[in-house]
Amino acid sequence: MPKQKVTIIGAGLSGSLLAIYLAKRGIKADVYESRGDMRNVEMLAGRSINLALSNRGIAALKEIGLDEYMLAEAVPMLGRMIHAVDGQTKLLPYSGREGEYINSVSRSGLNVALMDEAEKYTGVRFYFNEKCAGFDCKSGEVLLENTETGERKTVKGDTLIATDGAGSTVRNAMFTGVSRFNFSQEFLEHGYKELHIPPKVQNRLRQRADFNAENYPPANADGSDQKGDFVIEKNALHIWARRSFLMIALPNFDGSFTCTLFLAHTGENSFEQLTDEESLLGFFQTNFADAIPLMPTLVEDFFTNPIGNLGTIKCFPWNVGGKSLLLGDSAHAVVPFYGQGMNCSFEDCRVLNQLIETHGANWEMVFTEYGKQRKENTDAIAEMALENFYEMRDSVADPIFVRKRELETKLEHTFPGYFSKYSMVTFREDLPYSVAKRRGNAQDKLLMEICAEVDDVSQIDLDKVMKKVADLG
Ligand code: FAD
């Protein structure tokens, strides 16, 4: 392959991973990032603090040799812990098979690990505070603006890959610069806000009127106070599903949890209605009473942290004649309810790497083939992520759905060849998302019908169910 240099826009999760894949092939990568280097500057809150990492993402990390390092820093989540309004809890395992679980990892920890790894290769250079301000689809030149000095310059590599996220500047340039460029953006009526559950010791102390955090630094180097200091089940993704809204909590390595409250922006039970301490605490008392004692900084967090928007972005084509490619959220932002946005973006990098293996630096061929292979799969996960929003919000509190999850767990436990839709999406990196969606939806319909007919899954003949599943094809 002739010596190549790729310009990458955005040093987020997929841009940093991509730089490593390219460097491993001897392809140089100049990565331009609009923010400062997160290893030196404190990042503003806003994006999710932790993320669910699962098999598709792990498969990519394995290929670049970072899987073990990241999993050592992760908290395994074996299932969904459902919190009922009366405070009762029930664990619904993600799989009936051992070893199939998802992992809560720190977004910044993962991003830093990827950047550190990328910088081990001489061919990779990161340029921070360099914002892409425009892209010329005809020449392939990119306009950069330094966010500190305001200085502008243009650069051009052999090709450009845009990993500049859901608000991609490169995609915006393609919107006007590429004929018949298809684009759609659909916002959910719900937004999200991050809240915090501290580790056990801090939690107890914080409830005292004379609590002063400075007097109680964490006992351990990893920030935790003592071993096993999680105030609720550590190895679960906690869900408080309340039909038209929900809250989730993912464990952090330091014993804390990051909660995400998903609420409509306006109308009944919405962010717009929670205007002061009284309305907020009243809302929590009615809906999440068991969580209040765990969240000593609830009021402060709620009125300090921003409300984020959630939406689905679809566009096509993703490439301009081999001059540029959209990858990751810039090409296909999805709502976060399947925990797959990052995992899907990592899979993007994996697929692209395989195509470079086959076609070398024939960028036009690599990018065109990539679009052909990926589009139906990224559309599939976008749709499944939306469906899962309704499932998490409405169904996890529905007894038929709960029986269906129990039945799926039993089937997975009994028949090694059975995979629920969730398992196909989350644990089968060998299966395209589009196949998981088609098979999974057919299975879901069948199992919901079966579970609607019984009061208890023990009444169901598993062999008969498996035969019906096999008949689905
Ligand atoms: P980003 O991570 O957005 O990175 C883009 C980078 O480009 C950033 O560093 C940004 O500063 C930079 N940039 C932007 N504009 C410019 C510019 N003009 N010039 C230069 N640089 C620029 N996914 C999961 O797999 N599991 C989860 O559990 C999960 N949970 C989520 C929870 C929430 C609340 C949200 C919002 C998302 C979640 N996701 C999850 C999705 C995941 O965050 C994204 O899919 C992932 O971050 C996409 O990576 P990316 O590199 O494409 O984009």
PDB file of N, CA and C and ligand atoms in Angstrom, residues 9-15 32-35 47-48 51-52 107 130-132 163-165 169 192 327-329 336 339-343 345, ligand 1:
ATOM      1  N   ILE A   9     -11.496  13.832  11.928  1.00  0.00           N
ATOM      2  CA  ILE A   9     -12.092  14.964  12.649  1.00  0.00           C
ATOM      3  C   ILE A   9     -12.829  14.423  13.865  1.00  0.00           C
ATOM      4  N   GLY A  10     -12.348  14.779  15.062  1.00  0.00           N
ATOM      5  CA  GLY A  10     -12.986  14.337  16.308  1.00  0.00           C
ATOM      6  C   GLY A  10     -12.177  13.242  16.984  1.00  0.00           C
ATOM      7  N   ALA A  11     -11.682  13.529  18.192  1.00  0.00           N
ATOM      8  CA  ALA A  11     -10.913  12.533  18.968  1.00  0.00           C
ATOM      9  C   ALA A  11     -11.787  11.946  20.062  1.00  0.00           C
ATOM     10  N   GLY A  12     -13.061  11.688  19.749  1.00  0.00           N
ATOM     11  CA  GLY A  12     -13.961  11.034  20.706  1.00  0.00           C
ATOM     12  C   GLY A  12     -13.674   9.543  20.698  1.00  0.00           C
ATOM     13  N   LEU A  13     -14.680   8.751  21.019  1.00  0.00           N
ATOM     14  CA  LEU A  13     -14.476   7.313  21.151  1.00  0.00           C
ATOM     15  C   LEU A  13     -14.120   6.676  19.817  1.00  0.00           C
ATOM     16  N   SER A  14     -14.882   6.979  18.760  1.00  0.00           N
ATOM     17  CA  SER A  14     -14.591   6.274  17.504  1.00  0.00           C
ATOM     18  C   SER A  14     -13.375   6.857  16.785  1.00  0.00           C
ATOM     19  N   GLY A  15     -13.151   8.177  16.865  1.00  0.00           N
ATOM     20  CA  GLY A  15     -11.984   8.777  16.196  1.00  0.00           C
ATOM     21  C   GLY A  15     -10.686   8.235  16.774  1.00  0.00           C
ATOM     22  N   TYR A  32      -7.923  15.828  14.541  1.00  0.00           N
ATOM     23  CA  TYR A  32      -8.224  17.196  14.983  1.00  0.00           C
ATOM     24  C   TYR A  32      -9.451  17.181  15.890  1.00  0.00           C
ATOM     25  N   GLU A  33      -9.286  17.723  17.086  1.00  0.00           N
ATOM     26  CA  GLU A  33     -10.343  17.693  18.100  1.00  0.00           C
ATOM     27  C   GLU A  33     -10.645  19.130  18.551  1.00  0.00           C
ATOM     28  N   SER A  34     -11.939  19.470  18.562  1.00  0.00           N
ATOM     29  CA  SER A  34     -12.304  20.858  18.888  1.00  0.00           C
ATOM     30  C   SER A  34     -12.085  21.202  20.364  1.00  0.00           C
ATOM     31  N   ARG A  35     -12.173  20.199  21.239  1.00  0.00           N
ATOM     32  CA  ARG A  35     -12.005  20.499  22.665  1.00  0.00           C
ATOM     33  C   ARG A  35     -10.530  20.404  23.048  1.00  0.00           C
ATOM     34  N   ARG A  47     -22.400  14.946  28.583  1.00  0.00           N
ATOM     35  CA  ARG A  47     -22.571  13.617  28.015  1.00  0.00           C
ATOM     36  C   ARG A  47     -22.539  12.585  29.128  1.00  0.00           C
ATOM     37  N   SER A  48     -23.015  11.370  28.808  1.00  0.00           N
ATOM     38  CA  SER A  48     -23.087  10.338  29.838  1.00  0.00           C
ATOM     39  C   SER A  48     -21.705  10.061  30.436  1.00  0.00           C
ATOM     40  N   LEU A  51     -20.886   4.234  30.384  1.00  0.00           N
ATOM     41  CA  LEU A  51     -21.524   3.635  29.215  1.00  0.00           C
ATOM     42  C   LEU A  51     -21.550   2.132  29.380  1.00  0.00           C
ATOM     43  N   ALA A  52     -22.537   1.491  28.736  1.00  0.00           N
ATOM     44  CA  ALA A  52     -22.582   0.028  28.744  1.00  0.00           C
ATOM     45  C   ALA A  52     -21.764  -0.487  27.554  1.00  0.00           C
ATOM     46  N   ARG A 107     -16.772   6.751  30.406  1.00  0.00           N
ATOM     47  CA  ARG A 107     -16.583   7.296  29.052  1.00  0.00           C
ATOM     48  C   ARG A 107     -15.204   7.954  28.935  1.00  0.00           C
ATOM     49  N   GLU A 130      -8.635  22.312  17.949  1.00  0.00           N
ATOM     50  CA  GLU A 130      -8.698  22.545  16.504  1.00  0.00           C
ATOM     51  C   GLU A 130     -10.070  22.099  16.018  1.00  0.00           C
ATOM     52  N   LYS A 131     -10.889  23.100  15.741  1.00  0.00           N
ATOM     53  CA  LYS A 131     -12.268  22.796  15.380  1.00  0.00           C
ATOM     54  C   LYS A 131     -12.429  22.790  13.859  1.00  0.00           C
ATOM     55  N   CYS A 132     -13.069  21.766  13.363  1.00  0.00           N
ATOM     56  CA  CYS A 132     -13.384  21.748  11.930  1.00  0.00           C
ATOM     57  C   CYS A 132     -14.488  22.785  11.709  1.00  0.00           C
ATOM     58  N   THR A 163     -15.396  11.765  12.437  1.00  0.00           N
ATOM     59  CA  THR A 163     -15.938  11.113  13.649  1.00  0.00           C
ATOM     60  C   THR A 163     -16.280  12.232  14.630  1.00  0.00           C
ATOM     61  N   ASP A 164     -16.930  13.277  14.097  1.00  0.00           N
ATOM     62  CA  ASP A 164     -17.194  14.453  14.932  1.00  0.00           C
ATOM     63  C   ASP A 164     -18.601  14.441  15.532  1.00  0.00           C
ATOM     64  N   GLY A 165     -19.146  13.258  15.699  1.00  0.00           N
ATOM     65  CA  GLY A 165     -20.347  13.101  16.523  1.00  0.00           C
ATOM     66  C   GLY A 165     -21.647  13.547  15.874  1.00  0.00           C
ATOM     67  N   THR A 169     -19.927  18.643  11.713  1.00  0.00           N
ATOM     68  CA  THR A 169     -19.733  19.757  10.770  1.00  0.00           C
ATOM     69  C   THR A 169     -19.491  19.214   9.358  1.00  0.00           C
ATOM     70  N   TYR A 192     -32.841  14.115  28.794  1.00  0.00           N
ATOM     71  CA  TYR A 192     -32.254  13.395  29.927  1.00  0.00           C
ATOM     72  C   TYR A 192     -31.410  14.313  30.796  1.00  0.00           C
ATOM     73  N   LEU A 327     -18.482   8.430   9.953  1.00  0.00           N
ATOM     74  CA  LEU A 327     -18.430   7.187  10.731  1.00  0.00           C
ATOM     75  C   LEU A 327     -18.848   7.482  12.178  1.00  0.00           C
ATOM     76  N   GLY A 328     -19.457   6.504  12.836  1.00  0.00           N
ATOM     77  CA  GLY A 328     -19.911   6.710  14.218  1.00  0.00           C
ATOM     78  C   GLY A 328     -21.157   7.586  14.241  1.00  0.00           C
ATOM     79  N   ASP A 329     -21.321   8.341  15.329  1.00  0.00           N
ATOM     80  CA  ASP A 329     -22.528   9.153  15.501  1.00  0.00           C
ATOM     81  C   ASP A 329     -22.711  10.179  14.378  1.00  0.00           C
ATOM     82  N   PRO A 336     -30.151   6.247  23.274  1.00  0.00           N
ATOM     83  CA  PRO A 336     -29.244   5.349  24.016  1.00  0.00           C
ATOM     84  C   PRO A 336     -29.889   4.138  24.676  1.00  0.00           C
ATOM     85  N   GLY A 339     -28.098   0.795  24.605  1.00  0.00           N
ATOM     86  CA  GLY A 339     -26.693   0.838  25.019  1.00  0.00           C
ATOM     87  C   GLY A 339     -25.779   0.412  23.885  1.00  0.00           C
ATOM     88  N   GLN A 340     -26.097   0.865  22.655  1.00  0.00           N
ATOM     89  CA  GLN A 340     -25.339   0.359  21.508  1.00  0.00           C
ATOM     90  C   GLN A 340     -24.640   1.444  20.668  1.00  0.00           C
ATOM     91  N   GLY A 341     -24.870   2.723  20.956  1.00  0.00           N
ATOM     92  CA  GLY A 341     -24.288   3.778  20.095  1.00  0.00           C
ATOM     93  C   GLY A 341     -22.783   3.633  19.947  1.00  0.00           C
ATOM     94  N   MET A 342     -22.096   3.543  21.063  1.00  0.00           N
ATOM     95  CA  MET A 342     -20.639   3.389  21.023  1.00  0.00           C
ATOM     96  C   MET A 342     -20.257   2.010  20.483  1.00  0.00           C
ATOM     97  N   ASN A 343     -20.972   0.979  20.930  1.00  0.00           N
ATOM     98  CA  ASN A 343     -20.655  -0.377  20.464  1.00  0.00           C
ATOM     99  C   ASN A 343     -20.789  -0.466  18.948  1.00  0.00           C
ATOM    100  N   SER A 345     -20.519   2.106  16.873  1.00  0.00           N
ATOM    101  CA  SER A 345     -19.444   2.921  16.266  1.00  0.00           C
ATOM    102  C   SER A 345     -18.125   2.149  16.276  1.00  0.00           C
TER     103      SER A 345
HETATM  104  P1  FAD B   1     -18.566  11.398  20.113  1.00  0.00           P
HETATM  105  O1  FAD B   1     -18.275  10.470  21.189  1.00  0.00           O
HETATM  106  O2  FAD B   1     -19.660  12.351  20.187  1.00  0.00           O
HETATM  107  O3  FAD B   1     -17.216  12.120  19.711  1.00  0.00           O
HETATM  108  C1  FAD B   1     -17.173  13.194  18.803  1.00  0.00           C
HETATM  109  C2  FAD B   1     -15.895  13.980  19.036  1.00  0.00           C
HETATM  110  O4  FAD B   1     -15.772  14.967  18.010  1.00  0.00           O
HETATM  111  C3  FAD B   1     -15.909  14.739  20.369  1.00  0.00           C
HETATM  112  O5  FAD B   1     -14.682  14.582  21.001  1.00  0.00           O
HETATM  113  C4  FAD B   1     -16.154  16.186  19.947  1.00  0.00           C
HETATM  114  O6  FAD B   1     -15.598  17.134  20.831  1.00  0.00           O
HETATM  115  C5  FAD B   1     -15.471  16.226  18.586  1.00  0.00           C
HETATM  116  N1  FAD B   1     -15.997  17.250  17.681  1.00  0.00           N
HETATM  117  C6  FAD B   1     -17.288  17.619  17.515  1.00  0.00           C
HETATM  118  N2  FAD B   1     -17.388  18.573  16.572  1.00  0.00           N
HETATM  119  C7  FAD B   1     -16.120  18.811  16.143  1.00  0.00           C
HETATM  120  C8  FAD B   1     -15.575  19.704  15.175  1.00  0.00           C
HETATM  121  N3  FAD B   1     -16.351  20.534  14.471  1.00  0.00           N
HETATM  122  N4  FAD B   1     -14.242  19.695  14.975  1.00  0.00           N
HETATM  123  C9  FAD B   1     -13.427  18.843  15.681  1.00  0.00           C
HETATM  124  N5  FAD B   1     -13.897  17.986  16.623  1.00  0.00           N
HETATM  125  C10 FAD B   1     -15.230  17.968  16.839  1.00  0.00           C
HETATM  126  N6  FAD B   1     -23.440   3.999  23.699  1.00  0.00           N
HETATM  127  C11 FAD B   1     -23.188   2.740  24.129  1.00  0.00           C
HETATM  128  O7  FAD B   1     -22.651   1.917  23.376  1.00  0.00           O
HETATM  129  N7  FAD B   1     -23.535   2.350  25.386  1.00  0.00           N
HETATM  130  C12 FAD B   1     -24.163   3.190  26.259  1.00  0.00           C
HETATM  131  O8  FAD B   1     -24.466   2.809  27.386  1.00  0.00           O
HETATM  132  C13 FAD B   1     -24.449   4.519  25.833  1.00  0.00           C
HETATM  133  N8  FAD B   1     -25.064   5.388  26.660  1.00  0.00           N
HETATM  134  C14 FAD B   1     -25.325   6.657  26.243  1.00  0.00           C
HETATM  135  C15 FAD B   1     -26.001   7.517  27.101  1.00  0.00           C
HETATM  136  C16 FAD B   1     -26.299   8.803  26.697  1.00  0.00           C
HETATM  137  C17 FAD B   1     -27.046   9.703  27.632  1.00  0.00           C
HETATM  138  C18 FAD B   1     -25.899   9.240  25.405  1.00  0.00           C
HETATM  139  C19 FAD B   1     -26.213  10.630  24.942  1.00  0.00           C
HETATM  140  C20 FAD B   1     -25.227   8.390  24.534  1.00  0.00           C
HETATM  141  C21 FAD B   1     -24.933   7.088  24.943  1.00  0.00           C
HETATM  142  N9  FAD B   1     -24.273   6.184  24.100  1.00  0.00           N
HETATM  143  C22 FAD B   1     -24.042   4.899  24.516  1.00  0.00           C
HETATM  144  C23 FAD B   1     -23.894   6.565  22.723  1.00  0.00           C
HETATM  145  C24 FAD B   1     -22.427   6.973  22.614  1.00  0.00           C
HETATM  146  O9  FAD B   1     -22.176   8.020  23.521  1.00  0.00           O
HETATM  147  C25 FAD B   1     -22.101   7.433  21.203  1.00  0.00           C
HETATM  148  O10 FAD B   1     -22.624   6.543  20.267  1.00  0.00           O
HETATM  149  C26 FAD B   1     -20.590   7.540  21.000  1.00  0.00           C
HETATM  150  O11 FAD B   1     -20.078   8.520  21.858  1.00  0.00           O
HETATM  151  C27 FAD B   1     -20.272   7.883  19.550  1.00  0.00           C
HETATM  152  O12 FAD B   1     -18.899   8.100  19.420  1.00  0.00           O
HETATM  153  P2  FAD B   1     -18.354   9.113  18.337  1.00  0.00           P
HETATM  154  O13 FAD B   1     -16.875   9.079  18.474  1.00  0.00           O
HETATM  155  O14 FAD B   1     -18.959   8.822  17.000  1.00  0.00           O
HETATM  156  O15 FAD B   1     -18.904  10.533  18.763  1.00  0.00           O
END
